[in-house]
Coordinates of N, CA, C and O in Angstrom, one line a residue:
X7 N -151.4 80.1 4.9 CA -151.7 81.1 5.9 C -152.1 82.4 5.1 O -151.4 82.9 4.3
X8 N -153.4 82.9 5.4 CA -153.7 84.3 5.1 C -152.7 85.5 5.2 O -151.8 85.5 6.0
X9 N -152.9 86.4 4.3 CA -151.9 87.5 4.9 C -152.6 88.8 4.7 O -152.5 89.6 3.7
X10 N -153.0 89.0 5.2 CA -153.9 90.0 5.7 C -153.9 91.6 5.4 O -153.5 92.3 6.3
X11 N -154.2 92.4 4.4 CA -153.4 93.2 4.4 C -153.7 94.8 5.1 O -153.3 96.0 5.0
X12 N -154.6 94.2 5.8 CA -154.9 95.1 7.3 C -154.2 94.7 8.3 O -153.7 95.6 9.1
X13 N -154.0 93.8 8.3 CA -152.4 93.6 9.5 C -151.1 93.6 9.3 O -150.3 93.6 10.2
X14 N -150.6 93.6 7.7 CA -149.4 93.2 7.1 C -149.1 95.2 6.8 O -148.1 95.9 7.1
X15 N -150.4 95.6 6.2 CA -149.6 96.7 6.3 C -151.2 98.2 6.7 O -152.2 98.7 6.1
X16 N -150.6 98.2 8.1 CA -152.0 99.1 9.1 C -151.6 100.4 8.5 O -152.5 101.2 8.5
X17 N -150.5 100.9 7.9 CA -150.7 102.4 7.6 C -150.9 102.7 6.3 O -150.7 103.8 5.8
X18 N -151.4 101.7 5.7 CA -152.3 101.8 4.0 C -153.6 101.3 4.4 O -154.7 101.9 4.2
X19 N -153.5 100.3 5.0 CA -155.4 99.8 5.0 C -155.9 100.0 6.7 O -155.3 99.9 7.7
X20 N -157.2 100.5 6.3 CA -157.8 100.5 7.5 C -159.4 99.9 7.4 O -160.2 100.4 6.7
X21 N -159.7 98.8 8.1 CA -161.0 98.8 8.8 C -162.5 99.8 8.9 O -163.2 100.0 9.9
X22 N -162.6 100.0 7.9 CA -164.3 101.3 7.8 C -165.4 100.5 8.7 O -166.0 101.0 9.6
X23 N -165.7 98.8 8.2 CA -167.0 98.5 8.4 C -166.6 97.1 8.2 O -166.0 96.6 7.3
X24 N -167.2 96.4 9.4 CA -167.4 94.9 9.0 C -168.8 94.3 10.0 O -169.3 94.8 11.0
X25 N -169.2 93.0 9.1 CA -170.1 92.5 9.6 C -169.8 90.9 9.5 O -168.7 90.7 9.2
X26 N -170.8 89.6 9.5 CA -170.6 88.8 9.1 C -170.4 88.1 7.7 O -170.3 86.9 7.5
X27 N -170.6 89.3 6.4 CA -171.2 89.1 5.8 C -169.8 89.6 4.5 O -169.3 88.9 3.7
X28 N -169.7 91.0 4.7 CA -168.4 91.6 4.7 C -167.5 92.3 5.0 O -167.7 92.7 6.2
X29 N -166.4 92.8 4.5 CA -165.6 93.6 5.3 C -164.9 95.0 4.8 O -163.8 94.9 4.3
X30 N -165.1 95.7 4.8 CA -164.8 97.1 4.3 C -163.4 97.6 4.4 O -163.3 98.1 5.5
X31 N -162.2 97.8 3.6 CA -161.2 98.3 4.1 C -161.3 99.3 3.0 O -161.9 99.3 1.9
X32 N -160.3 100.6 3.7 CA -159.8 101.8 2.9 C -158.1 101.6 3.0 O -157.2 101.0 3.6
X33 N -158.2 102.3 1.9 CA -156.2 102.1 1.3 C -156.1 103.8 1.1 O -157.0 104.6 0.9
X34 N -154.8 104.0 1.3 CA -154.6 105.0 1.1 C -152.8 104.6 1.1 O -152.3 103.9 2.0
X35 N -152.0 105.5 -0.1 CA -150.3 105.9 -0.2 C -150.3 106.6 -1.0 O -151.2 106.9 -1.8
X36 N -148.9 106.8 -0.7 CA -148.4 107.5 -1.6 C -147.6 107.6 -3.0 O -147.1 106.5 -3.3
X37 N -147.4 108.6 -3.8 CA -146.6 107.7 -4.6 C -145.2 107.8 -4.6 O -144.6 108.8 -4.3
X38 N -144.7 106.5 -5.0 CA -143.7 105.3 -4.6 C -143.8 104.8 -3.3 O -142.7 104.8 -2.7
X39 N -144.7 104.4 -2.8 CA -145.2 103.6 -1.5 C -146.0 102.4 -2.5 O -146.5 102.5 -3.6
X40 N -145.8 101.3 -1.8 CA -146.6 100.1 -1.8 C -147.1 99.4 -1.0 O -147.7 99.9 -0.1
X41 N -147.1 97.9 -1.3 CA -147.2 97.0 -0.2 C -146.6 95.6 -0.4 O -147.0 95.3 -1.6
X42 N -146.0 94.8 0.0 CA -145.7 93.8 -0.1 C -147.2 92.6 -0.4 O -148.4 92.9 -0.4
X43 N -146.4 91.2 -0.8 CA -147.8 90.3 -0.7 C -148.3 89.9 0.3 O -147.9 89.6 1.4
X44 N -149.9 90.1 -0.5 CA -150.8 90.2 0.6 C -152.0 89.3 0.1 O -151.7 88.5 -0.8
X45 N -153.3 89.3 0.6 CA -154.7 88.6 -0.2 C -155.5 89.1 0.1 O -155.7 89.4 1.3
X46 N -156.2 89.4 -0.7 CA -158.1 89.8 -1.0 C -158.5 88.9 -1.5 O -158.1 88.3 -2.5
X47 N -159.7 88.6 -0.5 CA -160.6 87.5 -1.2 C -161.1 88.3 -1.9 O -160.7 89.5 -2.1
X48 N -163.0 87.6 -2.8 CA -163.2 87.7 -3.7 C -163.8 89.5 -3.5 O -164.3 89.6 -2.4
X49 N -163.8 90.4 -4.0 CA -164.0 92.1 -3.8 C -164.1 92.8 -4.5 O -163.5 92.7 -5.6
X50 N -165.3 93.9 -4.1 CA -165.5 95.2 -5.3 C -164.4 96.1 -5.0 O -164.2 96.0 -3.8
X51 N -163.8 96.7 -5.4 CA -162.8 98.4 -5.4 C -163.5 99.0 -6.1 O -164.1 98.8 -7.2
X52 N -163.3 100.3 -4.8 CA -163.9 101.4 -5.5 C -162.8 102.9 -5.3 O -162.4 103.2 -4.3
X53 N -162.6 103.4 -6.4 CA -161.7 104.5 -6.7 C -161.8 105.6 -6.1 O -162.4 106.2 -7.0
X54 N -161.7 106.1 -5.4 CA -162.2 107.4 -4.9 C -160.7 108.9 -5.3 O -160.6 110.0 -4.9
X55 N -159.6 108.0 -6.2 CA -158.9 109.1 -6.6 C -158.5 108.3 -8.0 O -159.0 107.2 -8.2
X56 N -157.6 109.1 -9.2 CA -157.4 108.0 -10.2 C -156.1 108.3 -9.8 O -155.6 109.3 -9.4
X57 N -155.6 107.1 -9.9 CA -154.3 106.6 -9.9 C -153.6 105.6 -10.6 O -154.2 104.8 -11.3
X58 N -152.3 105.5 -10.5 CA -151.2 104.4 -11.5 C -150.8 103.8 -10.2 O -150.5 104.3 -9.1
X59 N -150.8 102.1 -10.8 CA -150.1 101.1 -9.9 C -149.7 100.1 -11.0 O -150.1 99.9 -12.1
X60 N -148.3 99.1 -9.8 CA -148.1 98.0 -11.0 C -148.1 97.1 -9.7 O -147.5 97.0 -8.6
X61 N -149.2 96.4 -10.3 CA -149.5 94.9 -9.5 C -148.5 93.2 -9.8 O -148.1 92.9 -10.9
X62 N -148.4 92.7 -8.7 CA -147.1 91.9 -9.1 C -147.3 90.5 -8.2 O -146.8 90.3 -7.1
X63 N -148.0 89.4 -8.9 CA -147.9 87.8 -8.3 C -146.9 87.3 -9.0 O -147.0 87.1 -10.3
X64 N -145.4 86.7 -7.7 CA -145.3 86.2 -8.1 C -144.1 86.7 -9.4 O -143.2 87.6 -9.3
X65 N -144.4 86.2 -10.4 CA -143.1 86.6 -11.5 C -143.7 87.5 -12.9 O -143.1 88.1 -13.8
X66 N -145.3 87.3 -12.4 CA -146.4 88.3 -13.3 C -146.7 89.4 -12.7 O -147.2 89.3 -11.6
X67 N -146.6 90.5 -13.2 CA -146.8 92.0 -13.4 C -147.8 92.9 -14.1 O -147.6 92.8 -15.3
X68 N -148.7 93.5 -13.9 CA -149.3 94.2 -14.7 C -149.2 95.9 -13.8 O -149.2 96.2 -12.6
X69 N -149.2 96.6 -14.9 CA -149.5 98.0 -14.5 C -151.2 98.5 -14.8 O -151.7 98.5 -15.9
X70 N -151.8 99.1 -13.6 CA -152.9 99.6 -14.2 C -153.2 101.1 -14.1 O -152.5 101.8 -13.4
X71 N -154.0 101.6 -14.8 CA -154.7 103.0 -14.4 C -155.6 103.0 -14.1 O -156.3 102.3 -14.8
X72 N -156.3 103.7 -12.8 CA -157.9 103.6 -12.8 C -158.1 105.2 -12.4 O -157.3 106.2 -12.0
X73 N -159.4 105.0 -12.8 CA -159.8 106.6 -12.8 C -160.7 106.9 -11.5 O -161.4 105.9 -11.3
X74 N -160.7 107.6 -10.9 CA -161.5 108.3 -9.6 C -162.9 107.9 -9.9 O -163.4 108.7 -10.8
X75 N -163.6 107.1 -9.6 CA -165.1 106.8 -9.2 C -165.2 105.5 -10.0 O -166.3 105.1 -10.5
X76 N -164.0 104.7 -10.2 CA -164.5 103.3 -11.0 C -164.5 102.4 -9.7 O -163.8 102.3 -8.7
X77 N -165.7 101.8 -10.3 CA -166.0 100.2 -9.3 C -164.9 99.3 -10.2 O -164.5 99.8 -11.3
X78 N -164.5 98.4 -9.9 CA -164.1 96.8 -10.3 C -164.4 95.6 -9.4 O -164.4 95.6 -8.2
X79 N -164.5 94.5 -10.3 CA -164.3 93.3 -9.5 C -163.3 93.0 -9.3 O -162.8 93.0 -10.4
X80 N -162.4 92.5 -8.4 CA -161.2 91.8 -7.8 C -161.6 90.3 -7.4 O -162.1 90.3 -6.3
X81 N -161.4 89.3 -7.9 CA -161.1 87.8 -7.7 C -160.2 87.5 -6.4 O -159.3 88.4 -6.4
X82 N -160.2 87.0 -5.8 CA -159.8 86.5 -4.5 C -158.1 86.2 -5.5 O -158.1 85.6 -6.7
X83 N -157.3 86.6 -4.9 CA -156.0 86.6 -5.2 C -154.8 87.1 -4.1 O -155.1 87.9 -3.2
X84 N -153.5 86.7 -4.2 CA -152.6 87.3 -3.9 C -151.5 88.6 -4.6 O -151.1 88.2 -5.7
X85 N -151.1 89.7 -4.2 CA -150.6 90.1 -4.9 C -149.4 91.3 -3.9 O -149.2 91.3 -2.7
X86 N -148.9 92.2 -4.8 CA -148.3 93.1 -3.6 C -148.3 94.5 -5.1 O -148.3 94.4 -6.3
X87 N -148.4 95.4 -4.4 CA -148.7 96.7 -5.3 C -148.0 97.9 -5.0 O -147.6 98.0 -3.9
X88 N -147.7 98.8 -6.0 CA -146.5 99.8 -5.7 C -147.6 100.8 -6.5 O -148.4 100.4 -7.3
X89 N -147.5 102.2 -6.1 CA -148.0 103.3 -6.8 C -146.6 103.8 -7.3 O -145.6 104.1 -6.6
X90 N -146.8 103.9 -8.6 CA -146.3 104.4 -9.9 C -146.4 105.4 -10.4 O -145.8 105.8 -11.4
X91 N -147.4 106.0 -9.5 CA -148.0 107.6 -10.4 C -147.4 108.8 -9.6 O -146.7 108.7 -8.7
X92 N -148.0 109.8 -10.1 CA -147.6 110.8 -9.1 C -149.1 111.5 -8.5 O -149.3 112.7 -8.1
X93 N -149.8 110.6 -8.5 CA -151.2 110.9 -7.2 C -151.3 109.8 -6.0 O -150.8 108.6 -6.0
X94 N -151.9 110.2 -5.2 CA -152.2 109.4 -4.3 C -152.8 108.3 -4.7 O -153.5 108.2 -5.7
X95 N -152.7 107.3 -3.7 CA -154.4 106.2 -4.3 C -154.9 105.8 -2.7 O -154.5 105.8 -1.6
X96 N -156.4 105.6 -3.5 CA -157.4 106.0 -2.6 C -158.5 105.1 -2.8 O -159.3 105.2 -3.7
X97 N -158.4 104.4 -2.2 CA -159.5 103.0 -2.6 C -160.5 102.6 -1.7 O -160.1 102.9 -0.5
X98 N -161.9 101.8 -1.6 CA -162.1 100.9 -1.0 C -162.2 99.9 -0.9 O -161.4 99.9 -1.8
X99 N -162.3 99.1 -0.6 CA -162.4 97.3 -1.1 C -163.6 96.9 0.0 O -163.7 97.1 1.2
X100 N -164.4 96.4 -1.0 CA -165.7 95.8 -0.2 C -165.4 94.2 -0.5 O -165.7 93.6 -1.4
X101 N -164.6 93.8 0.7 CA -164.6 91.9 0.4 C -165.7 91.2 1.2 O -166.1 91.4 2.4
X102 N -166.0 90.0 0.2 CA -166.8 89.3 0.4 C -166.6 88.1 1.6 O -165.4 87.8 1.7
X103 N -167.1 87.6 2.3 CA -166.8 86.5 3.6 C -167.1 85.3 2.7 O -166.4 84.4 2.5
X104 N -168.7 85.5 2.1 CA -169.0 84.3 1.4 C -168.5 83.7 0.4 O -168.3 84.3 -0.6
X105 N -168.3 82.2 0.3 CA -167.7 81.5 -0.9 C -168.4 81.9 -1.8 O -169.5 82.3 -1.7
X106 N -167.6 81.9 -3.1 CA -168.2 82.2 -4.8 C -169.1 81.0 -4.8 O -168.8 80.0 -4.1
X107 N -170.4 81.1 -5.7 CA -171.1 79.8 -6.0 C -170.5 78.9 -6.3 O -169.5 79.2 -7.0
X108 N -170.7 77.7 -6.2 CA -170.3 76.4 -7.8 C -170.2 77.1 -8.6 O -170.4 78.3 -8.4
X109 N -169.6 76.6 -9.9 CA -169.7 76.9 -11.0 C -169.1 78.4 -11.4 O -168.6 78.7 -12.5
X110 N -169.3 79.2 -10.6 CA -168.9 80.6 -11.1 C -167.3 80.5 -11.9 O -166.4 79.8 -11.4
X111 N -167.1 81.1 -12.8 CA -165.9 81.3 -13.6 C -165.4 82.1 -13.1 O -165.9 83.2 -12.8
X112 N -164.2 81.6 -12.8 CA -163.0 82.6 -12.0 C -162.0 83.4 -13.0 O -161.8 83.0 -14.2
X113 N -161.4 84.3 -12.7 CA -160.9 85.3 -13.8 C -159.0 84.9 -13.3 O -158.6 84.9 -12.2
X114 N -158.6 84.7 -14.3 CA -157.0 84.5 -13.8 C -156.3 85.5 -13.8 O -155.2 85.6 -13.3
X115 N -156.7 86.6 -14.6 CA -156.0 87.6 -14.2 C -155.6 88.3 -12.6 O -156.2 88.3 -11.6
X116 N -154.3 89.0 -13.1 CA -153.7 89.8 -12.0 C -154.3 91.2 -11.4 O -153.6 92.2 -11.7
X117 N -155.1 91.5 -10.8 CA -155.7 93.2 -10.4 C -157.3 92.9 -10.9 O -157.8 91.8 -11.2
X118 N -158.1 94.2 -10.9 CA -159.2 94.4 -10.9 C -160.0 94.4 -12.2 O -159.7 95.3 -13.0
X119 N -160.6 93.8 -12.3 CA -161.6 93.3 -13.9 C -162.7 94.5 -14.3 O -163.6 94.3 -13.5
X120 N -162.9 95.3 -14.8 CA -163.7 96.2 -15.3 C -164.9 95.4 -15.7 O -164.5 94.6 -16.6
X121 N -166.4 95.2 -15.5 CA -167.1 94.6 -15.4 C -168.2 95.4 -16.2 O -169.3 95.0 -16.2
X122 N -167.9 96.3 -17.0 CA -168.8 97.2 -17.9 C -170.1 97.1 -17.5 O -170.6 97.7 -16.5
X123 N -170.8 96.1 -18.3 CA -172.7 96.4 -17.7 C -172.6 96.2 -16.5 O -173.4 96.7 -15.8
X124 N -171.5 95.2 -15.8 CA -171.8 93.8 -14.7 C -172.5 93.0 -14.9 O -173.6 92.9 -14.4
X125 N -171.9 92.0 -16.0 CA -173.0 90.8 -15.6 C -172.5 89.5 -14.5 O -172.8 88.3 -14.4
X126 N -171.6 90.4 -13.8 CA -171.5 89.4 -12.2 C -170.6 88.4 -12.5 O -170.2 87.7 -11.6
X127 N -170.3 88.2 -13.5 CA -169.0 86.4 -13.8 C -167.9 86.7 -13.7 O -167.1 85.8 -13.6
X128 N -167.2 88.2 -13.5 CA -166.1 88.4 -13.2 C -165.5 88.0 -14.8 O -164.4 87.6 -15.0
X129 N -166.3 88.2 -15.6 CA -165.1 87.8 -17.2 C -164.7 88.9 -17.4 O -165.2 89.9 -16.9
X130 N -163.6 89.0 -18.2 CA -163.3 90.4 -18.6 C -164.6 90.5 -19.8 O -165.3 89.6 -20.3
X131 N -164.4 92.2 -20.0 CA -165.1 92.6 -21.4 C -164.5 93.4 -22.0 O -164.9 93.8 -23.1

């Protein structure tokens, strides 16, 4: 079962824009606020503050930093996230409806992939 994290947790994510195609959510907490696990399909984030979080599938952990105006790719994953820092965070997530092609290489990491030029494969660089 999906877990939604527009319905699991409505006073971090909100609904901006959806169509058939994709779906637009904004995040917003505080820090030491989180969220429990949750899923994003496959999705761009975009930073609109920099902030510290430690992302957590499961029994794997990572902490990240991102800075105020970075894109990333996000891999269709489950996870649950805590801000760590002492700024707010402030995100979008542009997720995708449509399946990844055949063949596309999927990234096993935990959080958002820095995609430098973008050459679209979701590998790290």
């Amino acid at each position: 079962m999906t877990q939604d994290p527009a319905v699991l947790h409505p006073e971090h994510y909100t609904v901006v824009f959806e169509n058939d195609r994709v779906r637009v959510l904004e995040y917003v907490d505080h820090p030491g606020e989180g969220t429990s696990p949750h899923d994003h399909p496959d999705s761009v984030m975009c930073t609109l503050t920099s902030f510290d979080r430690r992302l957590a599938a499961g029994e794997h952990q990572v902490d990240v930093h991102l800075d105020s105006g970075s894109v990333r790719w996000l891999d269709a994953q489950r996870h649950a996230g805590l801000n760590i820092g002492t700024t707010d965070t402030h995100a979008l997530f542009v997720e995708l409806k449509e399946p990844a092609p055949a063949g596309r290489p999927r990234v096993s990491s935990l959080g958002p992939v820095d995609l430098g030029a973008g050459d679209g494969t979701g590998a790290p660089h």
